[in-house]
mmCIF file of C-alpha atoms in Angstrom:
data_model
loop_
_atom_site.group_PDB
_atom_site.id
_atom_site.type_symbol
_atom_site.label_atom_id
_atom_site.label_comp_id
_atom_site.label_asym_id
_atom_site.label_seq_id
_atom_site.Cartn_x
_atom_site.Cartn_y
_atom_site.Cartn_z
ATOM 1 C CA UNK A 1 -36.545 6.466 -38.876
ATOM 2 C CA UNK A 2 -39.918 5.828 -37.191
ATOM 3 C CA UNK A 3 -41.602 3.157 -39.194
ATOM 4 C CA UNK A 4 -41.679 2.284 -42.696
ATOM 5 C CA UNK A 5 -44.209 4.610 -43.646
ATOM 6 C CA UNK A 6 -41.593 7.390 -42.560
ATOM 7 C CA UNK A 7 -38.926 5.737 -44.623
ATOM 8 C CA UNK A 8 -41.414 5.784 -47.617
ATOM 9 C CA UNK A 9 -42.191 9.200 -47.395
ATOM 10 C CA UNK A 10 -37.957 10.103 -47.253
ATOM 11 C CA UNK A 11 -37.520 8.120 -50.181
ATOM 12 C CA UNK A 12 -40.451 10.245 -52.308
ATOM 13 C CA UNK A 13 -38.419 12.973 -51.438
ATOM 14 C CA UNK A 14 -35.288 11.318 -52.825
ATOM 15 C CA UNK A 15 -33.489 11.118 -49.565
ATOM 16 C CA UNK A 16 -30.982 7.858 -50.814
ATOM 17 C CA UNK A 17 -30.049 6.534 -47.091
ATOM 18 C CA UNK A 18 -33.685 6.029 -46.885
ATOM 19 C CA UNK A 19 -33.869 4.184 -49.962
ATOM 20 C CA UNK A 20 -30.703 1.685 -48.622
ATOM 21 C CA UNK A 21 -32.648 1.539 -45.374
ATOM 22 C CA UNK A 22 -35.702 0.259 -46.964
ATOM 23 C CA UNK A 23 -33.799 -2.124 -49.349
ATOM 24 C CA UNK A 24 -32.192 -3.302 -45.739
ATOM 25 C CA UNK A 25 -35.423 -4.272 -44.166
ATOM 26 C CA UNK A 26 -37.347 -5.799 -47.716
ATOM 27 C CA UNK A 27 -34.811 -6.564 -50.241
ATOM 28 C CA UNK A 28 -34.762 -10.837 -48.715
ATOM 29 C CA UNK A 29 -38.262 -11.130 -48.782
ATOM 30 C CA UNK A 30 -38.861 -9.593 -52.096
ATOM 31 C CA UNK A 31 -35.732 -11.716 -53.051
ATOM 32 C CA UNK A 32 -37.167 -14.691 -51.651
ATOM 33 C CA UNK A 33 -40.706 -14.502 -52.956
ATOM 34 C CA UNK A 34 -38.872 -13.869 -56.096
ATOM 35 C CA UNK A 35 -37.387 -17.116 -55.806
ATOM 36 C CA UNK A 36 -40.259 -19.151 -55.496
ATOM 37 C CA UNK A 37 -41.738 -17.920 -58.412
ATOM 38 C CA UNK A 38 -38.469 -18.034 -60.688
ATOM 39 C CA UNK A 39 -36.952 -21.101 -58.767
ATOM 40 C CA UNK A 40 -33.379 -19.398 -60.677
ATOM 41 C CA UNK A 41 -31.614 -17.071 -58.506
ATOM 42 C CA UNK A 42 -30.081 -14.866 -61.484
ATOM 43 C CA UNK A 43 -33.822 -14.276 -62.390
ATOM 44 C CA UNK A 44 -34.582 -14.132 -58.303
ATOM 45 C CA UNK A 45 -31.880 -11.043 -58.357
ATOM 46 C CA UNK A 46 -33.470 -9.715 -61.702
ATOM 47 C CA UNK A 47 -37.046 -9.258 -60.026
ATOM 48 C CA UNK A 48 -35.376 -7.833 -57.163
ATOM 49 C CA UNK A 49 -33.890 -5.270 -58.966
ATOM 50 C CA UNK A 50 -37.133 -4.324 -60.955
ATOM 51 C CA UNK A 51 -39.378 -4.425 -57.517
ATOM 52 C CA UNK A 52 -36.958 -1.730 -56.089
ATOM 53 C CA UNK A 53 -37.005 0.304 -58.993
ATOM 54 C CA UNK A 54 -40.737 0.274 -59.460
ATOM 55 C CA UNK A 55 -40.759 0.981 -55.371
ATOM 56 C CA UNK A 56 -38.702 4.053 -56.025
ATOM 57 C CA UNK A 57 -40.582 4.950 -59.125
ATOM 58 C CA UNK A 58 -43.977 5.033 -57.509
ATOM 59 C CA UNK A 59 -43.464 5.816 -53.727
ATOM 60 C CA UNK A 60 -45.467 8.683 -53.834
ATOM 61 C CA UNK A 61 -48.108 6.195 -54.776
ATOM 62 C CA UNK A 62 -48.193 4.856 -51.567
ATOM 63 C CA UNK A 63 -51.242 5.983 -49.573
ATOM 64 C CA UNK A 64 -50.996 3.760 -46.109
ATOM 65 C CA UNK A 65 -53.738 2.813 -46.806
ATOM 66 C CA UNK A 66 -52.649 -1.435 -46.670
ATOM 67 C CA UNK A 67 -48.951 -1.990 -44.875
ATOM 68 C CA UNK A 68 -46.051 -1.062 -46.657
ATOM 69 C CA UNK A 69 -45.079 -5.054 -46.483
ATOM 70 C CA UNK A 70 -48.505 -5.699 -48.203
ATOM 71 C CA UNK A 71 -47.834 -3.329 -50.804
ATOM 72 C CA UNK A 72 -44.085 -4.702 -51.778
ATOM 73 C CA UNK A 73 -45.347 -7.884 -51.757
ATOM 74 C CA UNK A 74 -47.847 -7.393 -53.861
ATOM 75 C CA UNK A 75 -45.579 -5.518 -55.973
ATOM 76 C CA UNK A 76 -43.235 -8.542 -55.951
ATOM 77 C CA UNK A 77 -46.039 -11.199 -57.163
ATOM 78 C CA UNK A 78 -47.333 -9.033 -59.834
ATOM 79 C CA UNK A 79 -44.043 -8.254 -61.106
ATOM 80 C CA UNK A 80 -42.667 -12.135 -60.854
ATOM 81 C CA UNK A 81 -45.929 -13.956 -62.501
ATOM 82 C CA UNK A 82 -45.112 -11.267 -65.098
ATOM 83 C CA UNK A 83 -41.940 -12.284 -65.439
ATOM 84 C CA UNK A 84 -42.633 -16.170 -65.784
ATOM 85 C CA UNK A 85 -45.512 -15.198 -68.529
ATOM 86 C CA UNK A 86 -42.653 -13.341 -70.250
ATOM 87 C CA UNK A 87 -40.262 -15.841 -69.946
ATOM 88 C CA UNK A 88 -43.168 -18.574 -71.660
ATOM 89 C CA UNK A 89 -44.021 -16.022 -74.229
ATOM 90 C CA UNK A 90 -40.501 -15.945 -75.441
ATOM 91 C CA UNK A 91 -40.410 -19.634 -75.044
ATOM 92 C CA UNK A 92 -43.104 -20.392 -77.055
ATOM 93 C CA UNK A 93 -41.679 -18.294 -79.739
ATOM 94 C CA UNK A 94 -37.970 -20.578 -79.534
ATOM 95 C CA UNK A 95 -39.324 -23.840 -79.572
ATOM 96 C CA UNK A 96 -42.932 -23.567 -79.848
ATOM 97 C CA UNK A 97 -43.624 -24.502 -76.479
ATOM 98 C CA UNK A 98 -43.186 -23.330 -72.757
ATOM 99 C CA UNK A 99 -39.698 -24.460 -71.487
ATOM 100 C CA UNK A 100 -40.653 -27.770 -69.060
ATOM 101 C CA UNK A 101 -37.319 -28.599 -69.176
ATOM 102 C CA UNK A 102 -35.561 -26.447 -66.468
ATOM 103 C CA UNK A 103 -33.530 -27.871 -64.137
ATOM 104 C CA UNK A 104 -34.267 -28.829 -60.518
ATOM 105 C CA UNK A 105 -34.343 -26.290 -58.317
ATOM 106 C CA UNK A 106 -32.422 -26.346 -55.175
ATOM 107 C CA UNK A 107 -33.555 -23.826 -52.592
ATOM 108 C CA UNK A 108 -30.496 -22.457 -50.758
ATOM 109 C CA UNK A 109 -31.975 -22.341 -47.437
ATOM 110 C CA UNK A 110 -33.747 -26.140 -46.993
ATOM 111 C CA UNK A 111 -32.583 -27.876 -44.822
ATOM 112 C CA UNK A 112 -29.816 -30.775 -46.256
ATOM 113 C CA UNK A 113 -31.916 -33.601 -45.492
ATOM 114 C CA UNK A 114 -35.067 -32.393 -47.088
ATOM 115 C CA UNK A 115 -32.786 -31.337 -50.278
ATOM 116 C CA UNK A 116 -34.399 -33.906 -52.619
ATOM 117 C CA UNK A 117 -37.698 -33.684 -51.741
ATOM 118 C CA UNK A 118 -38.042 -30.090 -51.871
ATOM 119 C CA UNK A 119 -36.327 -30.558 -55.349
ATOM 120 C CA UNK A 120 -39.673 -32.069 -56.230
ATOM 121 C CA UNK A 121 -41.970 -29.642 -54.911
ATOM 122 C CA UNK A 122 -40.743 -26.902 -56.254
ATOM 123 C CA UNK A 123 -40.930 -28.884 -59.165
ATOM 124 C CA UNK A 124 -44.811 -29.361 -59.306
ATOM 125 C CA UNK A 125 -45.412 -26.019 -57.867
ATOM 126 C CA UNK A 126 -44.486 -25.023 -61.150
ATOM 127 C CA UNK A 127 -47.731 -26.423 -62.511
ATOM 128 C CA UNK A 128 -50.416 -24.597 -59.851
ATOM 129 C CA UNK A 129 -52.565 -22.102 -61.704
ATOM 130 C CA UNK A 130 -51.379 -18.282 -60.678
ATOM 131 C CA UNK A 131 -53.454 -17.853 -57.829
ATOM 132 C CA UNK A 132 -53.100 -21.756 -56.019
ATOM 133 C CA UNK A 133 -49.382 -20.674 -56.759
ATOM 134 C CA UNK A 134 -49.513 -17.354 -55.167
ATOM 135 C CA UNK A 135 -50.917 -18.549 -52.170
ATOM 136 C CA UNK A 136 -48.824 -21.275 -51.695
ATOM 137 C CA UNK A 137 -45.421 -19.492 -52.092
ATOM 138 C CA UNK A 138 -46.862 -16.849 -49.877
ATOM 139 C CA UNK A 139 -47.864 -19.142 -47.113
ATOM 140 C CA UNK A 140 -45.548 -21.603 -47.637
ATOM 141 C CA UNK A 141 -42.162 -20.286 -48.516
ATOM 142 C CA UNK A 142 -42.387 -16.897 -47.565
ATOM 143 C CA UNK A 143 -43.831 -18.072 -44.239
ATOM 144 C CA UNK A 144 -46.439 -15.293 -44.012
ATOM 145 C CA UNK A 145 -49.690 -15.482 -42.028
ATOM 146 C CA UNK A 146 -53.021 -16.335 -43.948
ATOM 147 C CA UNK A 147 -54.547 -13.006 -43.311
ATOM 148 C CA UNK A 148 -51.574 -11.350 -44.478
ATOM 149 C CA UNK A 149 -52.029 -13.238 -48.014
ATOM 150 C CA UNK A 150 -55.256 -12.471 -48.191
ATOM 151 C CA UNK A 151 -54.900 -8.614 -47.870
ATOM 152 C CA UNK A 152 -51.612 -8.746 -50.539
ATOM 153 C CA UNK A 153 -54.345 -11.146 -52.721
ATOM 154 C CA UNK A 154 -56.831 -8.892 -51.951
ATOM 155 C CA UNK A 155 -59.206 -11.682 -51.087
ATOM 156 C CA UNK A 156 -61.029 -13.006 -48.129
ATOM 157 C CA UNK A 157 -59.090 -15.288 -45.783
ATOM 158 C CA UNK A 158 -61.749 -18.100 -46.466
ATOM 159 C CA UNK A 159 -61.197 -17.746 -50.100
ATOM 160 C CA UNK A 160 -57.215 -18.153 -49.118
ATOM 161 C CA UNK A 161 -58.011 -21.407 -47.400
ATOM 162 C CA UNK A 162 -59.551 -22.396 -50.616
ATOM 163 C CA UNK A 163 -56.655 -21.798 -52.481
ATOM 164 C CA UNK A 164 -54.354 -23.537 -49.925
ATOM 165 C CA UNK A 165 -56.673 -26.573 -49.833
ATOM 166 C CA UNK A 166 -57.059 -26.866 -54.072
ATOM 167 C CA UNK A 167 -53.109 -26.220 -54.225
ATOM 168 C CA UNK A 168 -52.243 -29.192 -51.513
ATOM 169 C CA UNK A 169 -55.071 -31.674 -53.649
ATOM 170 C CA UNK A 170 -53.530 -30.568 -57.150
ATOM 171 C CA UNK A 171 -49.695 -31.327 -55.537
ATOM 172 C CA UNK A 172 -50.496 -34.649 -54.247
ATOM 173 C CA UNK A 173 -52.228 -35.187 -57.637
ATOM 174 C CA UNK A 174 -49.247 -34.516 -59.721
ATOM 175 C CA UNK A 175 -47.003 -36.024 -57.041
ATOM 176 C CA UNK A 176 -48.479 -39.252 -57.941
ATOM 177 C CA UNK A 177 -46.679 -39.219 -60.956
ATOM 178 C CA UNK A 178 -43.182 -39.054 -58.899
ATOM 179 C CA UNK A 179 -44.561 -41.327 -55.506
ATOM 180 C CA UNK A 180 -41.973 -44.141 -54.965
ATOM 181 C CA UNK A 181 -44.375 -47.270 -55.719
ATOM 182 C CA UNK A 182 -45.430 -45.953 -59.131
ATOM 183 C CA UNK A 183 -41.885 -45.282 -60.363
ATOM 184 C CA UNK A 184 -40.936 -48.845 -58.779
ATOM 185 C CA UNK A 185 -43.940 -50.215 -61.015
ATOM 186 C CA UNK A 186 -42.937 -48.397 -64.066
ATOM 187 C CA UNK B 1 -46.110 -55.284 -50.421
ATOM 188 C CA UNK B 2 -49.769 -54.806 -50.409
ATOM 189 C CA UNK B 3 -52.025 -52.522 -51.892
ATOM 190 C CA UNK B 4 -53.137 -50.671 -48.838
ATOM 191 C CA UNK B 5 -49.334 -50.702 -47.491
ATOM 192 C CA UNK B 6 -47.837 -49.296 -50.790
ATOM 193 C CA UNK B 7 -50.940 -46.582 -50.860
ATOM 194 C CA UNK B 8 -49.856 -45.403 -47.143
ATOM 195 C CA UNK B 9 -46.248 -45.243 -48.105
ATOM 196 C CA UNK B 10 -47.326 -43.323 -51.028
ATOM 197 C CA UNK B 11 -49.160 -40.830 -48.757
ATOM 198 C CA UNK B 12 -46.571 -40.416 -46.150
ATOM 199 C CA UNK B 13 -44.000 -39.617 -48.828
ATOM 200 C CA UNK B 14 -46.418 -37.139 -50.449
ATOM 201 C CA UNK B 15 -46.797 -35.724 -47.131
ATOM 202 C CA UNK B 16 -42.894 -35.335 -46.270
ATOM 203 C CA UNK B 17 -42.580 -33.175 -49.787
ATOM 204 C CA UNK B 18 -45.389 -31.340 -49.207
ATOM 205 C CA UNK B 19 -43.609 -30.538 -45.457
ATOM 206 C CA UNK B 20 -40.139 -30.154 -46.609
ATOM 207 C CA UNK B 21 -39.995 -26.553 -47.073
ATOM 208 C CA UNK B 22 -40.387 -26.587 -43.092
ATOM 209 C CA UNK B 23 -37.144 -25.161 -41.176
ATOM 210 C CA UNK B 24 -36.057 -23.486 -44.254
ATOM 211 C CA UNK B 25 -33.861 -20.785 -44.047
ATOM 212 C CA UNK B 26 -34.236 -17.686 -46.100
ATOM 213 C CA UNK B 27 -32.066 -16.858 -48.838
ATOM 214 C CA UNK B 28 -30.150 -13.782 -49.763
ATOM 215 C CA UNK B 29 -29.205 -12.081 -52.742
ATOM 216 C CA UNK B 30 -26.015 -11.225 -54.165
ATOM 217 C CA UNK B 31 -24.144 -7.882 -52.303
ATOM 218 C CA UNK B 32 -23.908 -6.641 -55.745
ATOM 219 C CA UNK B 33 -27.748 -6.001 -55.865
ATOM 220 C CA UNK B 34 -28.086 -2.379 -54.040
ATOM 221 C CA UNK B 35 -25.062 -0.282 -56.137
ATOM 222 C CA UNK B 36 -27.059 -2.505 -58.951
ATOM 223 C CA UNK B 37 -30.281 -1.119 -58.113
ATOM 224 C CA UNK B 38 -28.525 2.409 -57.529
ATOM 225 C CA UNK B 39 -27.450 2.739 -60.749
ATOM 226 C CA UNK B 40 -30.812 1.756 -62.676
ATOM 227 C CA UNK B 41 -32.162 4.475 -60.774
ATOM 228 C CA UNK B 42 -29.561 7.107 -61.568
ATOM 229 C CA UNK B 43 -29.555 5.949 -65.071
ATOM 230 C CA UNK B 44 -33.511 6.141 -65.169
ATOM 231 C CA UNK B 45 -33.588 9.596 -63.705
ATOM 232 C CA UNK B 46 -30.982 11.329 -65.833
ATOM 233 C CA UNK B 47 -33.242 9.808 -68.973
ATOM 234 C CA UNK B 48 -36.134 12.122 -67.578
ATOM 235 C CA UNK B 49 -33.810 14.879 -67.183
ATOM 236 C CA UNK B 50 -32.753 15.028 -70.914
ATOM 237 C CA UNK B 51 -36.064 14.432 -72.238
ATOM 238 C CA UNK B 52 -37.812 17.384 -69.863
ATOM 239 C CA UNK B 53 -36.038 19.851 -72.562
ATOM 240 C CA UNK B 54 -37.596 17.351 -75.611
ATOM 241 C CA UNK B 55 -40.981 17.860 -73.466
ATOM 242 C CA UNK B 56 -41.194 21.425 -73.320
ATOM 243 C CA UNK B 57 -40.297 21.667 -77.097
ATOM 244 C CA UNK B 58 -43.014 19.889 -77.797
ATOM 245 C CA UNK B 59 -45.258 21.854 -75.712
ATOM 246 C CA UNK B 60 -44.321 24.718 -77.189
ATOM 247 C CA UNK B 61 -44.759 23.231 -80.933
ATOM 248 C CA UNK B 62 -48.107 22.362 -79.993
ATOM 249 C CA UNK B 63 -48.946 25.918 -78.666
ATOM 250 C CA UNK B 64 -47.495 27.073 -81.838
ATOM 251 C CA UNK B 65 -49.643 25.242 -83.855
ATOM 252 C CA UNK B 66 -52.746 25.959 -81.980
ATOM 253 C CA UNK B 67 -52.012 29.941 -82.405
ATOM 254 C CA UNK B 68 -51.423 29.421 -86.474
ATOM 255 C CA UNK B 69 -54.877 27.623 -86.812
ATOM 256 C CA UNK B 70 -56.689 30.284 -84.283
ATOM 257 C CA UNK B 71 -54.803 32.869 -86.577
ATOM 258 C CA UNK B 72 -55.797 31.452 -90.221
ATOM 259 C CA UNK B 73 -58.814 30.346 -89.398
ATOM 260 C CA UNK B 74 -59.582 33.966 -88.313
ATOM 261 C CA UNK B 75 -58.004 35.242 -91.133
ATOM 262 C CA UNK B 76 -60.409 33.122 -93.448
ATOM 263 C CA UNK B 77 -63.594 33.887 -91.315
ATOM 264 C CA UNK B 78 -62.645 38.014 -92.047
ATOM 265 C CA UNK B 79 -62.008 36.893 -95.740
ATOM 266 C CA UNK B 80 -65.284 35.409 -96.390
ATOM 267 C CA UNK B 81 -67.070 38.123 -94.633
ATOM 268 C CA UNK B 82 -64.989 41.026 -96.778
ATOM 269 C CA UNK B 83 -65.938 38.586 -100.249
ATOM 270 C CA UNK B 84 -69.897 38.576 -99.125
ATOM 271 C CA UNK B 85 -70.135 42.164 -99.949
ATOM 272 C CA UNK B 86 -73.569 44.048 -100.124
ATOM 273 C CA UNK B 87 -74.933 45.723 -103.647
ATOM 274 C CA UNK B 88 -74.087 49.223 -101.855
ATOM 275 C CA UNK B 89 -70.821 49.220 -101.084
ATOM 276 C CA UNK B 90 -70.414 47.543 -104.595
ATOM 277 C CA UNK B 91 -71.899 50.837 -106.212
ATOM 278 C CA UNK B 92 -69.861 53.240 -103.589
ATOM 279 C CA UNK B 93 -66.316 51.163 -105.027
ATOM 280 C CA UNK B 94 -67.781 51.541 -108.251
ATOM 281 C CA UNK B 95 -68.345 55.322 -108.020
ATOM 282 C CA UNK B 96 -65.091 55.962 -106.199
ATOM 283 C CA UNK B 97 -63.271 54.450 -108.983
ATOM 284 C CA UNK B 98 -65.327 56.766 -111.577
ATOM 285 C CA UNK B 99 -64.229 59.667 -109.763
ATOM 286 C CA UNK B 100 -60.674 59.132 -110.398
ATOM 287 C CA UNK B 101 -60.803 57.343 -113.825
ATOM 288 C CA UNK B 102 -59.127 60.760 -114.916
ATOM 289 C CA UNK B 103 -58.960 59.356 -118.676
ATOM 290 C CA UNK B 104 -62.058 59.127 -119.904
#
């Protein structure tokens, strides 16, 4: 295949090695993004599964006009802060409030000695409004260029430094709550 | 430990979580995911399959319907017209039938 837009328009035509080929060269990022949304990797696989499927569903949907990364990934963010407003609903219904009480989350891939701190970020990155969130994960985790956030955003690049800026000043906010001197003082 | 001391610990540490996710390695899902994936699709695609026969009924039913109402309400429009009769043709029934009333 040429490029991805090729692959695309094989898979709208239900050719299925195009399908496997495009799962090949998307299916860790979407998993990935997934995962700093979800911070669970059984729910990580879960949105995976549902990102493909809508991808299959509505390939012929697909104009070129934005890359075909820009488009998954946009796909992938929609359909994982849908998930985790979902998965609060439902939580709200149990117990009458959204469930604080998951367990740290320890990112497969960071490195061993960073482990325990990343523990706690992903930790308060659970509290960032959507879009502070979105942005953060984006740049972040998933390691993507600014500008490329801002097209899957579909927002300026100044108004994705913005987000960047209020996301890093509400972390070290809530951080304060787990800094080393203020637990010592507790 | 003074205050200014403890505050730039404080920072530093804030700034070594906020760079921890630095070097990180990406992570990957199960193998199982793709036949996984497959098979949601399959399954999602025979579902339209079977119901494209439930569609076309359905179609059909409401094409039905659409032909009984054209066809009655016709039906009634002729009716109402055939009811609002004019004072002549009321006298030419009214002779007709005195030319066969063969009784009296």
């Amino acid at each position: 295949m040429n490029s991805h837009e090729d692959i695309i328009q094989a898979v709208v035509l239900g050719d299925k090695k195009a399908f496997q080929e495009l799962y090949l060269a998307f299916h860790v990022k979407v998993y990935n993004t997934a995962l700093g949304y979800v911070q669970n990797e059984g729910d990580a696989e879960e949105i995976t599964q549902d990102v493909f499927v809508k991808i299959h569903q509505y390939a012929a949907n697909f104009k070129g006009q934005s890359q075909l990364s820009t488009w998954i990934y946009r796909i992938t963010v929609n359909t994982s802060l849908n998930f985790l407003k979902k998965k609060n609903r439902f939580a709200i219904f149990r117990f009458g409030k959204p469930d604080t009480n998951q367990p740290d989350f320890e990112h497969p891939g960071v490195l061993l000695e960073n482990k325990e701190k990343s523990k706690i970020l992903f930790k308060t990155i659970q509290s960032l409004p959507d879009n502070q969130k979105t942005a953060f994960i984006l740049c972040y985790v998933e390691d993507l260029p600014q500008q490329e956030v801002a097209d899957i955003m579909e927002i300026s690049l100044k108004a994705v430094e913005s987000l960047l800026q209020r996301a890093k000043k509400n972390l070290r906010k809530k951080l304060d709550f787990f800094a080393p001197t203020r637990r010592k003082n507790k | 430990m003074d205050k200014d001391q403890e505050f730039n610990d404080d920072q530093n540490w804030k700034e070594d979580i906020l760079n921890s996710l630095e070097g990180m390695e990406k992570a990957k899902p199960s193998r199982n995911l793709l036949p996984d994936i497959e098979r949601r699709i399959n399954l999602s695609e025979t579902k339209q399959v079977s119901f494209a026969p439930l569609n076309v009924a359905a179609a059909i039913a409401v094409i039905l319907v659409v032909i009984n109402v054209l066809v009655l309400s016709r039906f009634m429009l002729v009716g109402n017209n055939e009811n609002v009769s004019s004072p002549e043709s009321a006298t030419q029934t009214f002779t007709l039938v005195n030319d066969f009333s063969i009784y009296e």
